Amino acid sequence: MFNRMGMPNGEMALLTSMLYLPWVIKPVWSSLVDVVSTKRWWVIAMQIIISLSFILVALTIPSKTYALIVILFWITAFASATHDIAADGLYMLALSESEQSIYVGVRSTFYRLASIFGQGVLVVIAGKLETMTESVPKAWSYTLLATALIFSVVTIWHLFNLPHPEKKEERQTVSRIIKGVRQSISTFFRKPGVPVAVTFMLLYRLPEALLVKMLNPFLLATAEDGGLGLSTAQVGTVYGTAGTIALLAGGILGGMAVSKWGLKKCLWPMALSLAVPSLAFIGLSIFQSESIWVTSVFICLDQFGYGFGFTAYMLYMIYFSRGEFKTSHYSLCTAFMALSMMLPGLVAGYLQELLGYTGFFILVGLCCLVTVGVTFLLNIDEDYGKK
């Protein structure tokens, strides 16, 4: 949206990367959810905030008041991160262990459908509206307004239909929460191998963290500007839909592979599958293929490889989090995971503006060596992850 509205790549990547911040500080932020009111209250409250934010963004887009739009997206991001915490808690409180097992497949399925809808369907709709209205701001305003309407309807439905497990919910004091946070952080950084673990979590995805910020601008940019000249609707179909399906397929296959052979044996194939496909964009930027099929194949290969390789990252975080404070330690790992995407994203746009698309993709290719280097550092139990 920002790219189509004329925002420079450097500014666009910087502002959108800052939206990762709520997930970086979520381990501290989550303490409030345990102290104030109930999980159900937090879920509903955050959904109301997100609904209102989307409405306000939709109304603000035509004016191109970027500062206000970014502030509203920041509010949405904080509400979304808080909603994650509360929704997970509500899920565990409202359902028995057997019910949690039954519905875990439903949760993951709808998460995947949401990814396709958000990154694919909505972008295709915006692209179609761009053509119909001949106005990029209007098209995205209508799209976000439709999103707000959908989310508001779901929020109202939840208001009346979410369960009330308040009696099962144990309230904690502020002092206990603060003590618990301090203890979890101190024990995390005293774990054996923490320097290697943090280095791996921050740098394993470096090529993809840079690439993901400039992929849409590259697909949308004209040939004169070094891009492929796709329309918004084509990007929604190729990257948002086909690419997302390939990403999810890679993740599913990665889980099956680890289940059969264990994480240690799968580690190198996964690291290479995450890093190597990104090299294809060097060729795409040099030859600037006009075939949408060629572009689709390379994007799907990159996204499939990323999904397959990301499995190793997720499982390593679970592996490193084992022990007495596994829940809070895993939360800290996810904070580093968000930071690993936020920090490269802050500079990705400025690097592209400095180097051009081809030079930028060559830099991404060189960063693949970083992925290989940090993978060398790991030492994982032979049978970890096997079914």
Short mmCIF file of C-alpha atoms in Angstrom, two decimals:
data_model
loop_
_atom_site.label_atom_id
_atom_site.label_comp_id
_atom_site.label_asym_id
_atom_site.label_seq_id
_atom_site.Cartn_x
_atom_site.Cartn_y
_atom_site.Cartn_z
CA MET A 1 0.00 0.00 0.00
CA PHE A 2 2.72 2.48 0.98
CA ASN A 3 4.71 1.55 -2.13
CA ARG A 4 1.76 2.10 -4.46
CA MET A 5 1.06 5.44 -2.78
CA GLY A 6 4.57 6.65 -3.64
CA MET A 7 6.45 6.28 -0.37
CA PRO A 8 10.23 5.80 -0.96
CA ASN A 9 11.57 2.31 -0.24
CA GLY A 10 13.86 3.45 2.56
CA GLU A 11 11.12 5.21 4.49
CA MET A 12 8.60 2.44 3.78
CA ALA A 13 10.89 -0.36 5.04
CA LEU A 14 11.89 1.63 8.13
CA LEU A 15 8.33 2.46 9.20
CA THR A 16 6.87 -0.99 8.57
CA SER A 17 9.80 -2.73 10.28
CA MET A 18 9.12 -0.73 13.44
CA LEU A 19 5.77 -2.54 13.63
CA TYR A 20 7.70 -5.60 14.87
CA LEU A 21 8.51 -3.75 18.12
CA PRO A 22 5.41 -4.93 20.07
CA TRP A 23 6.44 -8.55 19.50
CA VAL A 24 10.00 -7.75 20.64
CA ILE A 25 8.79 -6.39 24.01
CA LYS A 26 5.84 -8.79 24.35
CA PRO A 27 7.42 -10.79 27.23
CA VAL A 28 7.26 -7.67 29.42
CA TRP A 29 3.99 -6.39 27.95
CA SER A 30 2.31 -9.74 28.65
CA SER A 31 2.53 -9.20 32.40
CA LEU A 32 -0.38 -6.75 32.32
CA VAL A 33 -2.69 -9.41 30.89
CA ASP A 34 -2.16 -11.53 34.01
CA VAL A 35 -2.81 -8.63 36.40
CA VAL A 36 -5.68 -6.65 34.89
CA SER A 37 -9.17 -8.13 34.32
CA THR A 38 -9.67 -11.48 32.48
CA LYS A 39 -8.31 -13.06 29.30
CA ARG A 40 -11.77 -12.81 27.72
CA TRP A 41 -11.91 -9.08 28.47
CA TRP A 42 -8.49 -8.55 26.85
CA VAL A 43 -9.48 -10.53 23.74
CA ILE A 44 -12.65 -8.47 23.20
CA ALA A 45 -10.99 -5.15 24.09
CA MET A 46 -8.10 -5.71 21.67
CA GLN A 47 -10.47 -6.74 18.87
CA ILE A 48 -12.47 -3.54 19.38
CA ILE A 49 -9.26 -1.47 19.24
CA ILE A 50 -8.13 -3.23 16.06
CA SER A 51 -11.55 -2.74 14.44
CA LEU A 52 -11.53 0.98 15.24
CA SER A 53 -7.91 1.33 14.05
CA PHE A 54 -8.73 -0.24 10.69
CA ILE A 55 -11.72 2.10 10.27
CA LEU A 56 -9.58 5.15 11.07
CA VAL A 57 -6.79 3.97 8.73
CA ALA A 58 -9.34 3.53 5.92
CA LEU A 59 -10.65 7.07 6.49
CA THR A 60 -7.13 8.54 6.71
CA ILE A 61 -5.61 6.93 3.58
CA PRO A 62 -7.14 9.36 1.03
CA SER A 63 -5.43 12.29 2.77
CA LYS A 64 -2.04 10.50 2.60
CA THR A 65 -1.30 11.59 6.17
CA TYR A 66 1.44 8.99 6.60
CA ALA A 67 2.32 9.95 10.19
CA LEU A 68 -1.24 9.31 11.38
CA ILE A 69 -1.53 6.09 9.35
CA VAL A 70 1.69 4.74 10.90
CA ILE A 71 0.52 5.69 14.42
CA LEU A 72 -2.74 3.81 13.82
CA PHE A 73 -0.82 0.78 12.54
CA TRP A 74 1.35 0.97 15.68
CA ILE A 75 -1.79 0.91 17.84
CA THR A 76 -3.02 -2.08 15.82
CA ALA A 77 0.31 -3.86 16.28
CA PHE A 78 0.33 -3.39 20.06
CA ALA A 79 -3.29 -4.54 20.25
CA SER A 80 -2.51 -7.56 18.06
CA ALA A 81 0.50 -8.62 20.17
CA THR A 82 -1.60 -8.28 23.33
CA HIS A 83 -4.44 -10.21 21.69
CA ASP A 84 -2.01 -13.08 20.97
CA ILE A 85 -1.21 -13.38 24.68
CA ALA A 86 -4.83 -13.20 25.80
CA ALA A 87 -6.19 -15.53 23.10
CA ASP A 88 -3.64 -18.23 23.96
CA GLY A 89 -4.54 -17.90 27.63
CA LEU A 90 -8.28 -18.02 26.93
CA TYR A 91 -7.81 -21.11 24.74
CA MET A 92 -6.08 -22.98 27.57
CA LEU A 93 -8.52 -21.80 30.26
CA ALA A 94 -11.76 -22.45 28.39
CA LEU A 95 -10.89 -25.90 26.99
CA SER A 96 -9.85 -29.14 28.63
CA GLU A 97 -6.58 -30.76 27.57
CA SER A 98 -8.42 -33.18 25.28
CA GLU A 99 -10.40 -30.30 23.69
CA GLN A 100 -7.18 -28.33 23.20
CA SER A 101 -5.74 -31.28 21.27
CA ILE A 102 -8.89 -31.60 19.16
CA TYR A 103 -8.93 -27.94 18.12
CA VAL A 104 -5.20 -27.38 17.57
CA GLY A 105 -5.61 -28.49 13.95
CA VAL A 106 -8.49 -26.05 13.51
CA ARG A 107 -6.36 -23.21 14.87
CA SER A 108 -3.44 -23.92 12.52
CA THR A 109 -5.77 -24.32 9.51
CA PHE A 110 -7.46 -20.98 10.10
CA TYR A 111 -4.08 -19.31 10.70
CA ARG A 112 -3.01 -20.51 7.23
CA LEU A 113 -6.28 -19.38 5.66
CA ALA A 114 -5.85 -15.98 7.33
CA SER A 115 -2.34 -15.64 5.84
CA ILE A 116 -3.67 -16.32 2.36
CA PHE A 117 -6.63 -13.96 2.86
CA GLY A 118 -4.53 -11.12 4.28
CA GLN A 119 -1.55 -11.28 1.93
CA GLY A 120 -3.36 -12.57 -1.15
CA VAL A 121 -7.10 -11.97 -1.35
CA LEU A 122 -7.08 -8.46 0.13
CA VAL A 123 -4.20 -7.37 -2.12
CA VAL A 124 -5.97 -8.74 -5.20
CA ILE A 125 -9.12 -6.83 -4.18
CA ALA A 126 -7.08 -3.64 -3.76
CA GLY A 127 -5.53 -4.20 -7.19
CA LYS A 128 -8.93 -4.68 -8.84
CA LEU A 129 -10.23 -1.54 -7.12
CA GLU A 130 -7.19 0.43 -8.31
CA THR A 131 -8.24 -0.37 -11.88
CA MET A 132 -11.94 0.33 -11.27
CA THR A 133 -11.55 3.59 -9.33
CA GLU A 134 -8.34 4.78 -11.08
CA SER A 135 -7.23 5.95 -7.63
CA VAL A 136 -4.70 4.09 -5.50
CA PRO A 137 -5.66 5.80 -2.19
CA LYS A 138 -9.38 5.16 -2.78
CA ALA A 139 -8.73 1.51 -3.65
CA TRP A 140 -6.78 0.85 -0.46
CA SER A 141 -9.23 2.89 1.61
CA TYR A 142 -12.14 0.73 0.42
CA THR A 143 -10.10 -2.43 0.99
CA LEU A 144 -9.22 -1.47 4.57
CA LEU A 145 -12.83 -0.42 5.19
CA ALA A 146 -13.97 -3.90 4.08
CA THR A 147 -11.34 -5.42 6.37
CA ALA A 148 -12.61 -3.31 9.28
CA LEU A 149 -16.18 -4.41 8.57
CA ILE A 150 -15.21 -8.11 8.55
CA PHE A 151 -13.20 -7.75 11.76
CA SER A 152 -15.97 -5.77 13.46
CA VAL A 153 -18.54 -8.48 12.65
CA VAL A 154 -16.23 -11.13 14.13
CA THR A 155 -15.70 -8.97 17.22
CA ILE A 156 -19.45 -8.57 17.78
CA TRP A 157 -19.91 -12.33 17.34
CA HIS A 158 -17.17 -12.99 19.91
CA LEU A 159 -18.73 -10.53 22.35
CA PHE A 160 -21.76 -12.82 22.66
CA ASN A 161 -20.24 -16.24 21.98
CA LEU A 162 -16.80 -16.47 23.60
CA PRO A 163 -16.86 -18.63 26.76
CA HIS A 164 -16.55 -17.15 30.28
CA PRO A 165 -13.84 -19.20 32.07
CA GLU A 166 -13.24 -16.54 34.73
CA LYS A 167 -13.65 -19.02 37.62
CA LYS A 168 -10.67 -21.03 36.36
CA GLU A 169 -8.47 -17.98 36.05
CA GLU A 170 -5.93 -17.44 38.79
CA ARG A 171 -5.18 -13.77 39.44
CA GLN A 172 -1.62 -12.77 40.23
CA THR A 173 -0.23 -9.79 42.11
CA VAL A 174 1.98 -7.19 40.47
CA SER A 175 4.91 -8.13 42.72
CA ARG A 176 4.64 -11.81 41.76
CA ILE A 177 4.51 -10.91 38.07
CA ILE A 178 7.59 -8.66 38.31
CA LYS A 179 9.47 -11.31 40.28
CA GLY A 180 8.55 -13.94 37.70
CA VAL A 181 9.69 -11.77 34.79
CA ARG A 182 13.03 -11.04 36.47
CA GLN A 183 13.54 -14.71 37.27
CA SER A 184 12.70 -15.89 33.75
CA ILE A 185 15.03 -13.31 32.14
CA SER A 186 17.93 -14.01 34.52
CA THR A 187 17.65 -17.81 34.11
CA PHE A 188 17.41 -17.42 30.31
CA PHE A 189 20.72 -15.57 30.08
CA ARG A 190 22.39 -18.06 32.45
CA LYS A 191 21.50 -21.06 30.25
CA PRO A 192 24.46 -22.94 28.72
CA GLY A 193 25.14 -21.86 25.15
CA VAL A 194 23.07 -18.67 25.29
CA PRO A 195 25.54 -16.59 23.18
CA VAL A 196 25.34 -19.14 20.35
CA ALA A 197 21.55 -19.41 20.67
CA VAL A 198 20.96 -15.65 20.55
CA THR A 199 23.39 -15.25 17.64
CA PHE A 200 21.57 -17.99 15.73
CA MET A 201 18.12 -16.51 16.46
CA LEU A 202 19.22 -13.05 15.32
CA LEU A 203 21.14 -14.00 12.16
CA TYR A 204 19.79 -17.28 10.76
CA ARG A 205 17.05 -15.50 8.76
CA LEU A 206 19.16 -12.47 7.71
CA PRO A 207 18.84 -13.05 3.93
CA GLU A 208 15.06 -13.45 4.11
CA ALA A 209 14.69 -10.55 6.59
CA LEU A 210 16.27 -8.22 4.02
CA LEU A 211 14.55 -9.80 1.02
CA VAL A 212 11.00 -9.75 2.37
CA LYS A 213 11.00 -5.96 2.74
CA MET A 214 12.00 -5.32 -0.87
CA LEU A 215 10.22 -8.16 -2.64
CA ASN A 216 6.89 -6.37 -3.13
CA PRO A 217 8.53 -3.08 -4.21
CA PHE A 218 10.70 -5.06 -6.70
CA LEU A 219 7.66 -6.81 -8.16
CA LEU A 220 5.72 -3.51 -8.45
CA ALA A 221 8.53 -1.25 -9.71
CA THR A 222 8.69 -0.49 -13.43
CA ALA A 223 11.40 -1.97 -15.66
CA GLU A 224 13.00 1.50 -15.88
CA ASP A 225 13.34 1.48 -12.08
CA GLY A 226 14.81 -2.04 -12.09
CA GLY A 227 11.62 -3.93 -11.17
CA LEU A 228 9.30 -6.39 -12.90
CA GLY A 229 6.32 -4.08 -13.42
CA LEU A 230 3.58 -6.33 -11.99
CA SER A 231 0.21 -4.87 -11.07
CA THR A 232 -1.08 -4.86 -7.49
CA ALA A 233 -3.55 -7.65 -8.30
CA GLN A 234 -0.78 -9.77 -9.87
CA VAL A 235 1.39 -9.33 -6.76
CA GLY A 236 -1.56 -10.42 -4.61
CA THR A 237 -1.98 -13.54 -6.74
CA VAL A 238 1.69 -14.45 -7.27
CA TYR A 239 3.24 -13.54 -3.92
CA GLY A 240 0.31 -13.18 -1.56
CA THR A 241 -1.58 -16.30 -2.63
CA ALA A 242 0.66 -18.77 -4.55
CA GLY A 243 3.74 -17.73 -2.54
CA THR A 244 1.93 -18.04 0.79
CA ILE A 245 0.59 -21.51 -0.13
CA ALA A 246 4.16 -22.56 -1.05
CA LEU A 247 5.42 -21.13 2.26
CA LEU A 248 2.85 -23.12 4.24
CA ALA A 249 3.55 -26.28 2.23
CA GLY A 250 7.26 -25.93 3.01
CA GLY A 251 6.49 -25.59 6.70
CA ILE A 252 4.28 -28.69 6.71
CA LEU A 253 6.87 -30.75 4.84
CA GLY A 254 9.57 -29.48 7.20
CA GLY A 255 7.60 -30.68 10.21
CA MET A 256 7.15 -34.10 8.60
CA ALA A 257 10.86 -34.34 7.79
CA VAL A 258 11.96 -33.52 11.34
CA SER A 259 9.40 -35.96 12.72
CA LYS A 260 10.99 -38.73 10.65
CA TRP A 261 14.72 -37.93 10.79
CA GLY A 262 15.16 -35.52 13.72
CA LEU A 263 16.25 -31.88 13.74
CA LYS A 264 19.99 -32.55 13.65
CA LYS A 265 19.85 -34.46 10.34
CA CYS A 266 17.45 -31.93 8.82
CA LEU A 267 19.34 -28.84 9.98
CA TRP A 268 21.63 -28.39 6.98
CA PRO A 269 19.06 -29.14 4.26
CA MET A 270 16.78 -26.64 5.98
CA ALA A 271 19.45 -23.94 6.34
CA LEU A 272 20.38 -24.27 2.68
CA SER A 273 16.75 -24.30 1.53
CA LEU A 274 16.20 -21.01 3.37
CA ALA A 275 19.31 -19.35 1.94
CA VAL A 276 19.91 -20.65 -1.61
CA PRO A 277 16.56 -19.85 -3.35
CA SER A 278 17.00 -16.15 -2.59
CA LEU A 279 19.88 -16.14 -5.11
CA ALA A 280 17.29 -16.47 -7.90
CA PHE A 281 16.32 -12.82 -7.44
CA ILE A 282 19.74 -11.74 -8.67
CA GLY A 283 18.86 -13.33 -12.03
CA LEU A 284 15.33 -11.91 -12.01
CA SER A 285 16.66 -8.39 -11.41
CA ILE A 286 19.28 -8.71 -14.18
CA PHE A 287 17.08 -10.23 -16.90
CA GLN A 288 13.77 -8.67 -15.74
CA SER A 289 11.64 -11.46 -17.13
CA GLU A 290 8.22 -10.35 -18.37
CA SER A 291 6.77 -13.83 -17.87
CA ILE A 292 4.53 -13.95 -14.83
CA TRP A 293 4.93 -17.73 -14.82
CA VAL A 294 8.72 -17.52 -14.47
CA THR A 295 8.33 -14.97 -11.68
CA SER A 296 5.73 -17.17 -9.97
CA VAL A 297 7.97 -20.24 -10.07
CA PHE A 298 10.93 -18.40 -8.50
CA ILE A 299 8.77 -16.79 -5.81
CA CYS A 300 7.14 -20.11 -4.95
CA LEU A 301 10.55 -21.82 -4.76
CA ASP A 302 11.86 -19.07 -2.48
CA GLN A 303 8.79 -19.18 -0.23
CA PHE A 304 8.73 -22.99 -0.12
CA GLY A 305 12.42 -23.00 0.82
CA TYR A 306 11.83 -20.37 3.47
CA GLY A 307 8.92 -22.34 4.95
CA PHE A 308 10.98 -25.54 4.98
CA GLY A 309 14.03 -23.80 6.48
CA PHE A 310 12.03 -21.85 9.05
CA THR A 311 10.95 -25.16 10.63
CA ALA A 312 14.49 -25.61 11.95
CA TYR A 313 14.38 -22.13 13.46
CA MET A 314 11.08 -22.72 15.27
CA LEU A 315 12.11 -26.14 16.59
CA TYR A 316 15.48 -24.83 17.77
CA MET A 317 13.69 -22.16 19.83
CA ILE A 318 11.59 -24.91 21.45
CA TYR A 319 14.75 -26.99 21.96
CA PHE A 320 16.61 -24.12 23.62
CA SER A 321 13.60 -23.21 25.80
CA ARG A 322 13.47 -26.60 27.52
CA GLY A 323 13.62 -26.54 31.31
CA GLU A 324 11.77 -25.12 34.29
CA PHE A 325 10.77 -21.82 32.65
CA LYS A 326 10.11 -23.16 29.16
CA THR A 327 7.04 -20.97 28.51
CA SER A 328 8.68 -17.68 29.47
CA HIS A 329 11.97 -18.68 27.83
CA TYR A 330 10.16 -19.48 24.59
CA SER A 331 8.49 -16.08 24.82
CA LEU A 332 11.95 -14.48 25.04
CA CYS A 333 13.04 -16.52 22.02
CA THR A 334 10.10 -15.16 20.03
CA ALA A 335 11.20 -11.65 21.04
CA PHE A 336 14.59 -12.32 19.45
CA MET A 337 12.75 -13.79 16.46
CA ALA A 338 10.85 -10.51 15.98
CA LEU A 339 14.07 -8.53 16.49
CA SER A 340 15.78 -10.60 13.79
CA MET A 341 13.22 -9.31 11.28
CA MET A 342 12.95 -5.79 12.64
CA LEU A 343 16.64 -4.77 12.61
CA PRO A 344 17.48 -5.76 8.99
CA GLY A 345 14.16 -4.32 7.83
CA LEU A 346 15.06 -0.90 9.25
CA VAL A 347 17.91 -0.51 6.75
CA ALA A 348 16.73 -2.73 3.85
CA GLY A 349 15.01 0.09 1.96
CA TYR A 350 17.95 2.47 2.27
CA LEU A 351 20.35 -0.27 1.11
CA GLN A 352 18.17 -0.89 -1.96
CA GLU A 353 18.06 2.82 -2.78
CA LEU A 354 21.87 2.94 -2.49
CA LEU A 355 22.67 -0.27 -4.42
CA GLY A 356 19.73 -0.66 -6.81
CA TYR A 357 17.74 -3.89 -6.97
CA THR A 358 20.49 -6.02 -8.52
CA GLY A 359 23.12 -4.80 -6.05
CA PHE A 360 20.70 -5.30 -3.18
CA PHE A 361 19.95 -8.90 -4.20
CA ILE A 362 23.69 -9.61 -4.51
CA LEU A 363 24.06 -8.35 -0.92
CA VAL A 364 21.21 -10.68 0.11
CA GLY A 365 23.08 -13.54 -1.60
CA LEU A 366 26.23 -12.74 0.38
CA CYS A 367 24.17 -12.78 3.58
CA CYS A 368 23.42 -16.45 2.85
CA LEU A 369 26.95 -17.08 4.13
CA VAL A 370 25.82 -15.70 7.50
CA THR A 371 23.03 -18.31 7.63
CA VAL A 372 25.57 -21.05 6.90
CA GLY A 373 28.00 -19.65 9.49
CA VAL A 374 25.55 -19.53 12.40
CA THR A 375 24.24 -23.01 11.55
CA PHE A 376 27.77 -24.35 12.02
CA LEU A 377 27.66 -23.14 15.64
CA LEU A 378 24.74 -25.34 16.71
CA ASN A 379 25.02 -28.55 18.67
CA ILE A 380 21.71 -30.45 18.88
CA ASP A 381 20.82 -33.81 20.41
CA GLU A 382 20.82 -36.59 17.82
CA ASP A 383 17.21 -37.70 18.26
CA TYR A 384 15.55 -34.39 19.08
CA GLY A 385 12.33 -33.91 17.12
CA LYS A 386 11.91 -37.52 16.02
CA LYS A 387 8.43 -38.97 16.42
#
